[in-house]
mmCIF file of C-alpha atoms and ligand atoms in Angstrom:
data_model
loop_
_atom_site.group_PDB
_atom_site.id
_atom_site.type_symbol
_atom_site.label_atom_id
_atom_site.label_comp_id
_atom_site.label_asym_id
_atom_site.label_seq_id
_atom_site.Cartn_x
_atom_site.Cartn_y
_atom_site.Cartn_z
ATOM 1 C CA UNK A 1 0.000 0.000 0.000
ATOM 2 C CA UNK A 2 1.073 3.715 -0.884
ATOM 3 C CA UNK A 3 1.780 4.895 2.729
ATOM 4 C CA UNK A 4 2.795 8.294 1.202
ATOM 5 C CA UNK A 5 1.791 11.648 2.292
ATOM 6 C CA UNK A 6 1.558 15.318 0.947
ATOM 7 C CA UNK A 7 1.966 18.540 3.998
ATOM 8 C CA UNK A 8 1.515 22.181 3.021
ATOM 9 C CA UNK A 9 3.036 20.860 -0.901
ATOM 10 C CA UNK A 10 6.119 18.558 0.849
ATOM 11 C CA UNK A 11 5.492 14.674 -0.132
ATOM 12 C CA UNK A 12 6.667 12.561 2.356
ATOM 13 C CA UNK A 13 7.439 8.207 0.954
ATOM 14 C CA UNK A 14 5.854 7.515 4.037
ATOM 15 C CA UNK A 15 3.008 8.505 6.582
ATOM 16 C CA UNK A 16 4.988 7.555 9.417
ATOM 17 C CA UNK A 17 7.808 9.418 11.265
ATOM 18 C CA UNK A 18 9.844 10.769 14.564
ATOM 19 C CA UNK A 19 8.408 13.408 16.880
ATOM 20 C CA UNK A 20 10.576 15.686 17.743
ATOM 21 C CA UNK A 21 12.583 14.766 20.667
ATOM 22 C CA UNK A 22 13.131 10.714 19.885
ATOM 23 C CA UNK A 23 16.293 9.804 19.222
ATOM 24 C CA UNK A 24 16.949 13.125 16.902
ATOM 25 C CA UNK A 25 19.554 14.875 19.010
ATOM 26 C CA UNK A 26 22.804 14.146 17.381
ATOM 27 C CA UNK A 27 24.231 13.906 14.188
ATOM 28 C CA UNK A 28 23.906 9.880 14.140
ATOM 29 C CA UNK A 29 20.847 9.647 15.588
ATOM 30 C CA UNK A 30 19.571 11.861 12.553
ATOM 31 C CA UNK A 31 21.227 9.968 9.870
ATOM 32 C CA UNK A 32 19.737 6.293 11.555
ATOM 33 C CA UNK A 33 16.351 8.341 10.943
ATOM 34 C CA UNK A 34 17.506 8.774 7.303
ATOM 35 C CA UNK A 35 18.181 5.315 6.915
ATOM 36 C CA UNK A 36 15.273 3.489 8.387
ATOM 37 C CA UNK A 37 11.875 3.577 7.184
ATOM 38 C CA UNK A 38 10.945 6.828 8.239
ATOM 39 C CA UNK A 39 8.810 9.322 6.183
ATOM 40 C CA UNK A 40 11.122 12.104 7.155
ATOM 41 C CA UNK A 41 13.936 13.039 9.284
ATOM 42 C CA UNK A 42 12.428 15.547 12.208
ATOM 43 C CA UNK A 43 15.243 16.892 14.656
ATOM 44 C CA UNK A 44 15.417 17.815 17.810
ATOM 45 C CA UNK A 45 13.957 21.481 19.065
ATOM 46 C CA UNK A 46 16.743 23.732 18.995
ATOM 47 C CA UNK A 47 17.931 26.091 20.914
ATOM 48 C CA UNK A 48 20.468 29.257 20.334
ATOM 49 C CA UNK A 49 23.312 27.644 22.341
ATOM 50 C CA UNK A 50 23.889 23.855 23.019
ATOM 51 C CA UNK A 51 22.491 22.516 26.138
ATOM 52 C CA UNK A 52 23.134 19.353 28.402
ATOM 53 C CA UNK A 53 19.443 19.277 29.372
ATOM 54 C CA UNK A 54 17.886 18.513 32.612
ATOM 55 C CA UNK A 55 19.468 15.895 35.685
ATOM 56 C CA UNK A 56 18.802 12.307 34.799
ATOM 57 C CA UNK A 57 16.885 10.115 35.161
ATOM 58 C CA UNK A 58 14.837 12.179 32.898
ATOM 59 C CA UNK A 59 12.847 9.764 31.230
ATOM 60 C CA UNK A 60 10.798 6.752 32.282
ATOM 61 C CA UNK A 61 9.052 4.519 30.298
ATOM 62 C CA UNK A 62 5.952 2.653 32.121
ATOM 63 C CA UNK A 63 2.989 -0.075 30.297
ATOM 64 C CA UNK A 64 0.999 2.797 29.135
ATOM 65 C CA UNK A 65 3.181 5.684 28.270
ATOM 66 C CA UNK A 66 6.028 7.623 29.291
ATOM 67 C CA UNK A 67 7.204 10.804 31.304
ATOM 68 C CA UNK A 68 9.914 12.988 29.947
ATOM 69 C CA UNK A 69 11.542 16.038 31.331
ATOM 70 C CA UNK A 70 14.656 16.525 28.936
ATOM 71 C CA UNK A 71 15.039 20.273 29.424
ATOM 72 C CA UNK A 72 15.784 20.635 25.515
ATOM 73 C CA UNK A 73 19.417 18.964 25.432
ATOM 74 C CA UNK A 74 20.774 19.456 21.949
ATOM 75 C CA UNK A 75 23.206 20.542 19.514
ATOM 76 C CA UNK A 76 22.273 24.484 19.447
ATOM 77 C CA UNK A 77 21.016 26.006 16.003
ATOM 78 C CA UNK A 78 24.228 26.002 14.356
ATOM 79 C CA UNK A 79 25.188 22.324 14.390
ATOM 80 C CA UNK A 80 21.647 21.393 12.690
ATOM 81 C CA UNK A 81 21.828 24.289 10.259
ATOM 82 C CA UNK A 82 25.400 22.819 9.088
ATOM 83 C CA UNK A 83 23.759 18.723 9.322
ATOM 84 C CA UNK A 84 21.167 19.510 7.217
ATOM 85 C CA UNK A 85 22.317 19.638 3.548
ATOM 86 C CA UNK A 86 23.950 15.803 4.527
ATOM 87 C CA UNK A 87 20.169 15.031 6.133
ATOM 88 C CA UNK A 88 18.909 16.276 2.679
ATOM 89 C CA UNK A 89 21.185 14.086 1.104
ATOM 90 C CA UNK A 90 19.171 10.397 2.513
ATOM 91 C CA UNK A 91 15.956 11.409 0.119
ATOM 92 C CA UNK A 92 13.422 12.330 2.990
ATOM 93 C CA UNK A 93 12.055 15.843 3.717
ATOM 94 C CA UNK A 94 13.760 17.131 6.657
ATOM 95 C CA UNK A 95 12.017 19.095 9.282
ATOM 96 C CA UNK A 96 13.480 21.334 11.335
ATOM 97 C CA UNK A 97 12.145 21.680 15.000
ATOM 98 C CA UNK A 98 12.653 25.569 16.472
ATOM 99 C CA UNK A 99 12.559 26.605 20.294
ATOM 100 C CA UNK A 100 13.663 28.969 22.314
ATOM 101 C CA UNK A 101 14.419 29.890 26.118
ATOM 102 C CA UNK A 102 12.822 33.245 25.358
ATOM 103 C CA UNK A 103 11.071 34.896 22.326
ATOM 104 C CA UNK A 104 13.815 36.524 21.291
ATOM 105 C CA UNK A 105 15.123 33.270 20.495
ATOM 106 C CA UNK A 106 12.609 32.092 18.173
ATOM 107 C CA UNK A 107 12.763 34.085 15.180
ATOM 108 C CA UNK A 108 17.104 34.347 15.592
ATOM 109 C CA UNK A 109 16.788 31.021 15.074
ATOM 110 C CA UNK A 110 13.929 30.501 12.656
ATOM 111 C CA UNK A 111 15.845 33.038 10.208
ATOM 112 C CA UNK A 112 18.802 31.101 10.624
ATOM 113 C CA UNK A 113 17.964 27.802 9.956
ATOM 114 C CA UNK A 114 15.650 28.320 7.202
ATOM 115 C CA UNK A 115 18.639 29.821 5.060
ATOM 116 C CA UNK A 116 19.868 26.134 5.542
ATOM 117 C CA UNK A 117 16.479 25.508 3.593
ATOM 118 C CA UNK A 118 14.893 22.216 5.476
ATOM 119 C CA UNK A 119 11.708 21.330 3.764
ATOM 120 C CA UNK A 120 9.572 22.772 6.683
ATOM 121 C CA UNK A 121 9.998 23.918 10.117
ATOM 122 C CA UNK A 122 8.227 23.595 13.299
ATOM 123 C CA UNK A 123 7.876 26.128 15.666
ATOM 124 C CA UNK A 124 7.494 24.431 19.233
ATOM 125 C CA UNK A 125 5.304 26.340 21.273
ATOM 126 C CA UNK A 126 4.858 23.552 23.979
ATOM 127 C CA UNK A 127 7.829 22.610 25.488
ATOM 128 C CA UNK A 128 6.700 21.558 29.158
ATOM 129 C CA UNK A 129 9.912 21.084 30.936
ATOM 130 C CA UNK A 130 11.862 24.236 31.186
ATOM 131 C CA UNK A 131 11.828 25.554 35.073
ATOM 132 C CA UNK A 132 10.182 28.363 34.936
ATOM 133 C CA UNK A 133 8.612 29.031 31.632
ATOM 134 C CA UNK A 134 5.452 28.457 30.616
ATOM 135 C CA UNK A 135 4.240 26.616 27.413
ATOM 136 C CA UNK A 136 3.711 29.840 25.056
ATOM 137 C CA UNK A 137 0.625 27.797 23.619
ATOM 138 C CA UNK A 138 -1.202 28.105 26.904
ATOM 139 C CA UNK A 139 -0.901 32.120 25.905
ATOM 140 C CA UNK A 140 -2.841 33.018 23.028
ATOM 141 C CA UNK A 141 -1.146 36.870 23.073
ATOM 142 C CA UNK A 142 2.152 35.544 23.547
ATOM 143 C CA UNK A 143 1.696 32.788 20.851
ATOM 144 C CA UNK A 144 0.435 35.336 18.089
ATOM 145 C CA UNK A 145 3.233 37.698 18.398
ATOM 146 C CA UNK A 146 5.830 35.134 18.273
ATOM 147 C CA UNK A 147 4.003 33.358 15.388
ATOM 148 C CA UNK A 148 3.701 37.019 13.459
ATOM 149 C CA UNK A 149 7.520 37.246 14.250
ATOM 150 C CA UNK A 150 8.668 33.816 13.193
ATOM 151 C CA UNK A 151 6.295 33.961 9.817
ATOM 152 C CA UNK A 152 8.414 37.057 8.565
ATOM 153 C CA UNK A 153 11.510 34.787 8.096
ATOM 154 C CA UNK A 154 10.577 31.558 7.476
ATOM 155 C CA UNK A 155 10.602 31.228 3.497
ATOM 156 C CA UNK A 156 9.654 27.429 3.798
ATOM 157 C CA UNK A 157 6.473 26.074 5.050
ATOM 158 C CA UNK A 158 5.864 26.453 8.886
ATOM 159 C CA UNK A 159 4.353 24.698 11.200
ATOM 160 C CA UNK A 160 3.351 25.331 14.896
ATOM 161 C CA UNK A 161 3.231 22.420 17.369
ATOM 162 C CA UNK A 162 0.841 22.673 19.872
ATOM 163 C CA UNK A 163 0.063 22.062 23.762
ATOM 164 C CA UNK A 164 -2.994 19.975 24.249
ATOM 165 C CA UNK A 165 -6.056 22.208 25.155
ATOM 166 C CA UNK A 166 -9.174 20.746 26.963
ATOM 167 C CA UNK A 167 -11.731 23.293 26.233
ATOM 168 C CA UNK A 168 -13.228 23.914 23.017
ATOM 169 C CA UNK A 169 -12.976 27.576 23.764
ATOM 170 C CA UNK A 170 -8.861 27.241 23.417
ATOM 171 C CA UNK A 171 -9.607 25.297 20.673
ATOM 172 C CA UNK A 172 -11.498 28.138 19.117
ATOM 173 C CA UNK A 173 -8.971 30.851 20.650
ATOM 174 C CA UNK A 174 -6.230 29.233 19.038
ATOM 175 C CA UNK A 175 -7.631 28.370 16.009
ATOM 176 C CA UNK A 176 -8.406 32.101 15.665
ATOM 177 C CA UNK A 177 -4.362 32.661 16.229
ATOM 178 C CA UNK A 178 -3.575 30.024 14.252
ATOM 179 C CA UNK A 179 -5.340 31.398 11.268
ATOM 180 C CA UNK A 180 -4.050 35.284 11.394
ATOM 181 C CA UNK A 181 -0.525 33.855 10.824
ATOM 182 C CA UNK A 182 0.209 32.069 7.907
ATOM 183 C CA UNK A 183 0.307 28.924 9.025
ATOM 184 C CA UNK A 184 0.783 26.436 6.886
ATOM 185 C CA UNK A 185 0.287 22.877 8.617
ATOM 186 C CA UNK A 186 0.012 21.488 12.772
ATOM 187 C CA UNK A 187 1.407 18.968 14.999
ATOM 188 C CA UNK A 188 -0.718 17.955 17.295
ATOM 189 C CA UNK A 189 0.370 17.307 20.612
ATOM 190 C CA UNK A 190 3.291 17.766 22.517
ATOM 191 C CA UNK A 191 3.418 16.154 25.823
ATOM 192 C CA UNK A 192 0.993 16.292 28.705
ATOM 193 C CA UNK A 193 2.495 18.631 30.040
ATOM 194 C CA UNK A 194 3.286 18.288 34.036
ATOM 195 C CA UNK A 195 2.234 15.243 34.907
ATOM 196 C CA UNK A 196 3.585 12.711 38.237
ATOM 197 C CA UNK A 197 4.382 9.773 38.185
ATOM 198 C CA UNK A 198 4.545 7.659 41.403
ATOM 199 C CA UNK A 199 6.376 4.447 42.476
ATOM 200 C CA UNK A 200 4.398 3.242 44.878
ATOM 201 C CA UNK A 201 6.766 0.456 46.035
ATOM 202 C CA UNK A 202 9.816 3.015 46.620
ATOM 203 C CA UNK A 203 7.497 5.793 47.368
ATOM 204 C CA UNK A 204 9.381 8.007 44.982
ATOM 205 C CA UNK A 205 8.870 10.259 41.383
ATOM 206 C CA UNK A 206 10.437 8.418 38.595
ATOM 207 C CA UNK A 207 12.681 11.210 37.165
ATOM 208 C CA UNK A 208 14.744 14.092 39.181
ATOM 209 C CA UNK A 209 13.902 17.557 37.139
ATOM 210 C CA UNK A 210 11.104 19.515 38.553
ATOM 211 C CA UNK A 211 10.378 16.993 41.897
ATOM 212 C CA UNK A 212 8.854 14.681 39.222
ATOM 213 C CA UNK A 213 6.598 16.211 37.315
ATOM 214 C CA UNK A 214 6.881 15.845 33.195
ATOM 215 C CA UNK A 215 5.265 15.921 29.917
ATOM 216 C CA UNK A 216 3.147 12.681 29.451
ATOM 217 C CA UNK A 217 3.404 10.913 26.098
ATOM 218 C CA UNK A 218 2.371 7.272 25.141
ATOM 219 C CA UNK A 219 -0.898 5.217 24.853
ATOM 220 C CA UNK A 220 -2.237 7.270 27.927
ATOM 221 C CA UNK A 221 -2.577 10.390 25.730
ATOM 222 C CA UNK A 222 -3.920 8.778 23.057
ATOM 223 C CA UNK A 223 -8.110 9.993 23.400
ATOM 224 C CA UNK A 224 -6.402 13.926 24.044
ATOM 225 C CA UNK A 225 -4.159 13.661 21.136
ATOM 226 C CA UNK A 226 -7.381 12.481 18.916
ATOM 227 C CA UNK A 227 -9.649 14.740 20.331
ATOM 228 C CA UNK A 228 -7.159 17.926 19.155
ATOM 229 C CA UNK A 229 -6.744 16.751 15.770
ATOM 230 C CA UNK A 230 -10.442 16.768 15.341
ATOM 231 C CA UNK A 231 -11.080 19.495 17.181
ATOM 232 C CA UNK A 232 -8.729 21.782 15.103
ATOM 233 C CA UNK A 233 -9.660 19.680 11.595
ATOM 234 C CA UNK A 234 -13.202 20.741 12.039
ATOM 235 C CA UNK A 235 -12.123 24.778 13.079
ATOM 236 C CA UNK A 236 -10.091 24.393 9.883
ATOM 237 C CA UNK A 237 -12.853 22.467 7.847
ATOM 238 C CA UNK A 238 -10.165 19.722 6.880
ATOM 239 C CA UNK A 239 -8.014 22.370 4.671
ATOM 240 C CA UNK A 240 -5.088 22.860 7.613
ATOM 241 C CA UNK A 241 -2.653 19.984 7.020
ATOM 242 C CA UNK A 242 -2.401 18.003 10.639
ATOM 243 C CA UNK A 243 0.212 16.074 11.685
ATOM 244 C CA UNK A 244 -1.388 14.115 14.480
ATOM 245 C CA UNK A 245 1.475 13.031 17.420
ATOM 246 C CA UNK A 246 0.096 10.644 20.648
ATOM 247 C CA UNK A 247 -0.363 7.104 21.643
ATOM 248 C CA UNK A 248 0.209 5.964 18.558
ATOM 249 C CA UNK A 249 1.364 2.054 19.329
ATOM 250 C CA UNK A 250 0.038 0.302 16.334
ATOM 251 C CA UNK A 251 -1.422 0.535 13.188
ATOM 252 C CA UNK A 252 -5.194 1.087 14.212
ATOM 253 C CA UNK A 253 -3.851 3.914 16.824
ATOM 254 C CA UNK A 254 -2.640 5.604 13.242
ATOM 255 C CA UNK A 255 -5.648 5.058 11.280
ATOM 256 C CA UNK A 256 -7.829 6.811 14.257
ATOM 257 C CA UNK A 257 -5.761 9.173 13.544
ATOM 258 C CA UNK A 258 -6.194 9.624 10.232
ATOM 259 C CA UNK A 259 -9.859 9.426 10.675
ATOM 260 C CA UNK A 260 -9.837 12.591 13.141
ATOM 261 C CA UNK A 261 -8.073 14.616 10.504
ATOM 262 C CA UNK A 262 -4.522 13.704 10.990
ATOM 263 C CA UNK A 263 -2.375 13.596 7.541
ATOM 264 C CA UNK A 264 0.759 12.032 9.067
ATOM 265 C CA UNK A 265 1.516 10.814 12.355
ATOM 266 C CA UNK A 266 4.719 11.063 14.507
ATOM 267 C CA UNK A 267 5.532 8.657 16.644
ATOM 268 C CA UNK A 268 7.756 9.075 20.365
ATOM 269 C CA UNK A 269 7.133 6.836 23.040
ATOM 270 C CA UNK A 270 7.267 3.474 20.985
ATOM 271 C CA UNK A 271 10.278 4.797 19.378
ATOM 272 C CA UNK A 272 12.496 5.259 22.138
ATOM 273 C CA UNK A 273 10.970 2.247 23.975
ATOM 274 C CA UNK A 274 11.011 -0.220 20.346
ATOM 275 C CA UNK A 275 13.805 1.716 18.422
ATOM 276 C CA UNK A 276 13.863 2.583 14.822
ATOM 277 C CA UNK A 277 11.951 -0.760 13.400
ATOM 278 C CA UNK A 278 8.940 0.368 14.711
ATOM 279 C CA UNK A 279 8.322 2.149 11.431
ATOM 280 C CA UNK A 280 8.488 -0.983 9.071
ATOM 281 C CA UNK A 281 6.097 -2.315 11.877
ATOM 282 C CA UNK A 282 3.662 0.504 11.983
ATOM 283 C CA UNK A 283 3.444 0.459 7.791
ATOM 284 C CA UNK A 284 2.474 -3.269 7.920
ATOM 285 C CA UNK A 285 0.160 -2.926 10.288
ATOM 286 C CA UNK A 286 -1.472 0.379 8.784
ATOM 287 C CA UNK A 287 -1.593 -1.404 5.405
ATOM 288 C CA UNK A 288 -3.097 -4.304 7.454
ATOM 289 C CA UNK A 289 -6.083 -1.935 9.047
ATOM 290 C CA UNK A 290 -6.651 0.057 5.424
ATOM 291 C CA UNK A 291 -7.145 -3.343 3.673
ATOM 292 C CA UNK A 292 -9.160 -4.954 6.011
ATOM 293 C CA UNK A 293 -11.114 -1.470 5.772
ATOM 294 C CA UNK A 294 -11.490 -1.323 2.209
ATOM 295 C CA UNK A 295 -9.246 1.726 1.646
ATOM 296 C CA UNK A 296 -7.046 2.174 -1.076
ATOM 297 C CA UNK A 297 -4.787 4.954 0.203
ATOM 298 C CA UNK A 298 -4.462 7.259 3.114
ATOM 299 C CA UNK A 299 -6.707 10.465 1.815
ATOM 300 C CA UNK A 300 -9.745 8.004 1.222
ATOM 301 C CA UNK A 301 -10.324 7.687 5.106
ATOM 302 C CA UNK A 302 -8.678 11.052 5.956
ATOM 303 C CA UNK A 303 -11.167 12.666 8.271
ATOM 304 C CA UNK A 304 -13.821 10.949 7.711
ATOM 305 C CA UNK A 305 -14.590 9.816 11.261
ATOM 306 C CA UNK A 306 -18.493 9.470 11.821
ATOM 307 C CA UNK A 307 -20.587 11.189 14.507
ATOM 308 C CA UNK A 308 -23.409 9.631 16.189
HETATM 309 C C1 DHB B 1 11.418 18.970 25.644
HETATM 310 C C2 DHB B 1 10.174 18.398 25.799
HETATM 311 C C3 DHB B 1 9.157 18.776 24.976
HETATM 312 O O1 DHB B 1 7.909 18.227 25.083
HETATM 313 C C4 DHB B 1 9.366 19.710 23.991
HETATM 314 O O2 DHB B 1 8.367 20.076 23.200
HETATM 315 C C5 DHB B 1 10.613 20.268 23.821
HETATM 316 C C6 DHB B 1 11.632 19.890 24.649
HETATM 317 C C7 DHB B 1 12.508 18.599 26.524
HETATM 318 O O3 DHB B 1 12.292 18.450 27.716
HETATM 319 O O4 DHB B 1 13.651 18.479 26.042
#
């Protein structure tokens, strides 16, 4: 089956791919993306200067999901803006993951690595983990006047990845952003931002940053992960390209995806936890589901989730 997928005018060979944050921090790490059956090659969010990240352990992987509080280790703007001609090089679209540790940072760095020209960049307005500062999505203001900022030098298509929201009136608030600043596609979610995680047994959090607390990614996020993709697929009346990111384990968890709206799906948790041949894995079993379903290729069920 044709697994292949089309964002804001990019074709990617495959629907599948990394979210940002597994195993696309360094240079080899990116090029064993290249290599494997990955749709594209996404990096790491960037910052201005390299970082070290957050005190381990920093990660913990549990039946059911994760919890994560990295604290954005990773090469620093410069070293992805020289990797990615040689990323460009393995045949996949590259995309190129932008942070910040203040708004300032955000367009420095969006100007800079879109002269390296990856084929679209995503501006990260939900990292959880960061003592101290806020997800910009959960701030509508904030998130406009970076986006207005970021838009003026980014040549390529952009993307914004997004916080979960729980209401449909930050839906509707954000959709409203969303749609005053030439964006061209989402990612939908980030984390779960700040949850706990207990051992009961040793009475203890599972990682050191932040007394425990950390963004929440796995099979546990799954129903808020598909309820966003809808939620902004129907604000957008299916013409926003979504890239749908959460709980997605196996091939059905993609194909509810797709049905919500999503046109892509990146996958985290089971990546670190499964490593790179999870993507072989996931395109059998998709190709499995859309048979068994009757669909000949991905558009055909895009969105088409029914209501009761
Ligand atoms: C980190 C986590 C995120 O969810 C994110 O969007 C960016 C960075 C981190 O802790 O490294």
């Amino acid at each position: 089956m044709d697994l292949s997928t089309t964002i804001a005018g990019v074709r990617f060979p495959s629907c599948f791919m990394n979210a940002s944050g597994a195993l696309c921090v360094t240079r080899e790490e990116l090029l064993a993306l290249g290599r494997s059956c990955a749709g594209a090659i996404v990096t790491k969010s960037m910052t201005v200067e390299p970082r070290d990240g957050n005190s381990t352990p920093r990660y913990y992987g549990f039946s059911g999901g994760s919890i994560n509080s990295m604290g954005l280790p990773n090469l620093g703007y410069r070293a992805y803006a020289e990797l990615i001609p040689e990323l460009k090089r393995l045949g996949k679209p590259v995309i190129a993951s932008v942070a910040g540790l203040c708004e300032d940072d955000f367009p420095t760095i969006a100007a800079m690595i879109d002269a390296a020209k990856p084929d679209l960049i995503e501006v990260n307005l939900s990292c959880p983990n960061i003592p101290g500062k806020p997800q910009i999505g959960y701030d509508a203001e904030a998130s406009e006047r970076l986006l207005k900022r970021v838009r003026k030098v980014i040549t390529v298509p952009m993307g914004v990845k997004l916080p979960p929201y729980f209401d449909p009136a930050h839906h509707s608030a954000m959709g409203a952003v969303i749609s005053r600043c030439g964006v061209d596609f989402l990612n939908l979610i980030n984390s779960v931002g700040n949850g706990l995680v207990v051992d009961p047994e040793r009475e203890v959090v599972v990682i050191k940053p932040k007394g425990g607390f950390g963004g929440l990614g796995g099979s546990i996020i799954k129903p808020v992960a598909l309820a966003n993709v809808r939620a902004f697929w129907k604000i957008f009346e299916g013409r926003m390209p979504i890239i749908g990111t959460g709980g997605v384990v196996n091939g059905v968890d993609a194909f509810e995806h797709l049905l919500c709206g999503a046109s892509a799906v990146q996958i985290g948790t089971v990546l670190v936890e499964e490593g790179l041949g999870v993507f072989r894995r996931l395109e059998t079993e998709l190709t499995e589901q859309l048979d068994k379903k009757g669909y000949k290729k991905l558009e055909d069920c895009r969105g088409k989730l029914k209501e009761l």
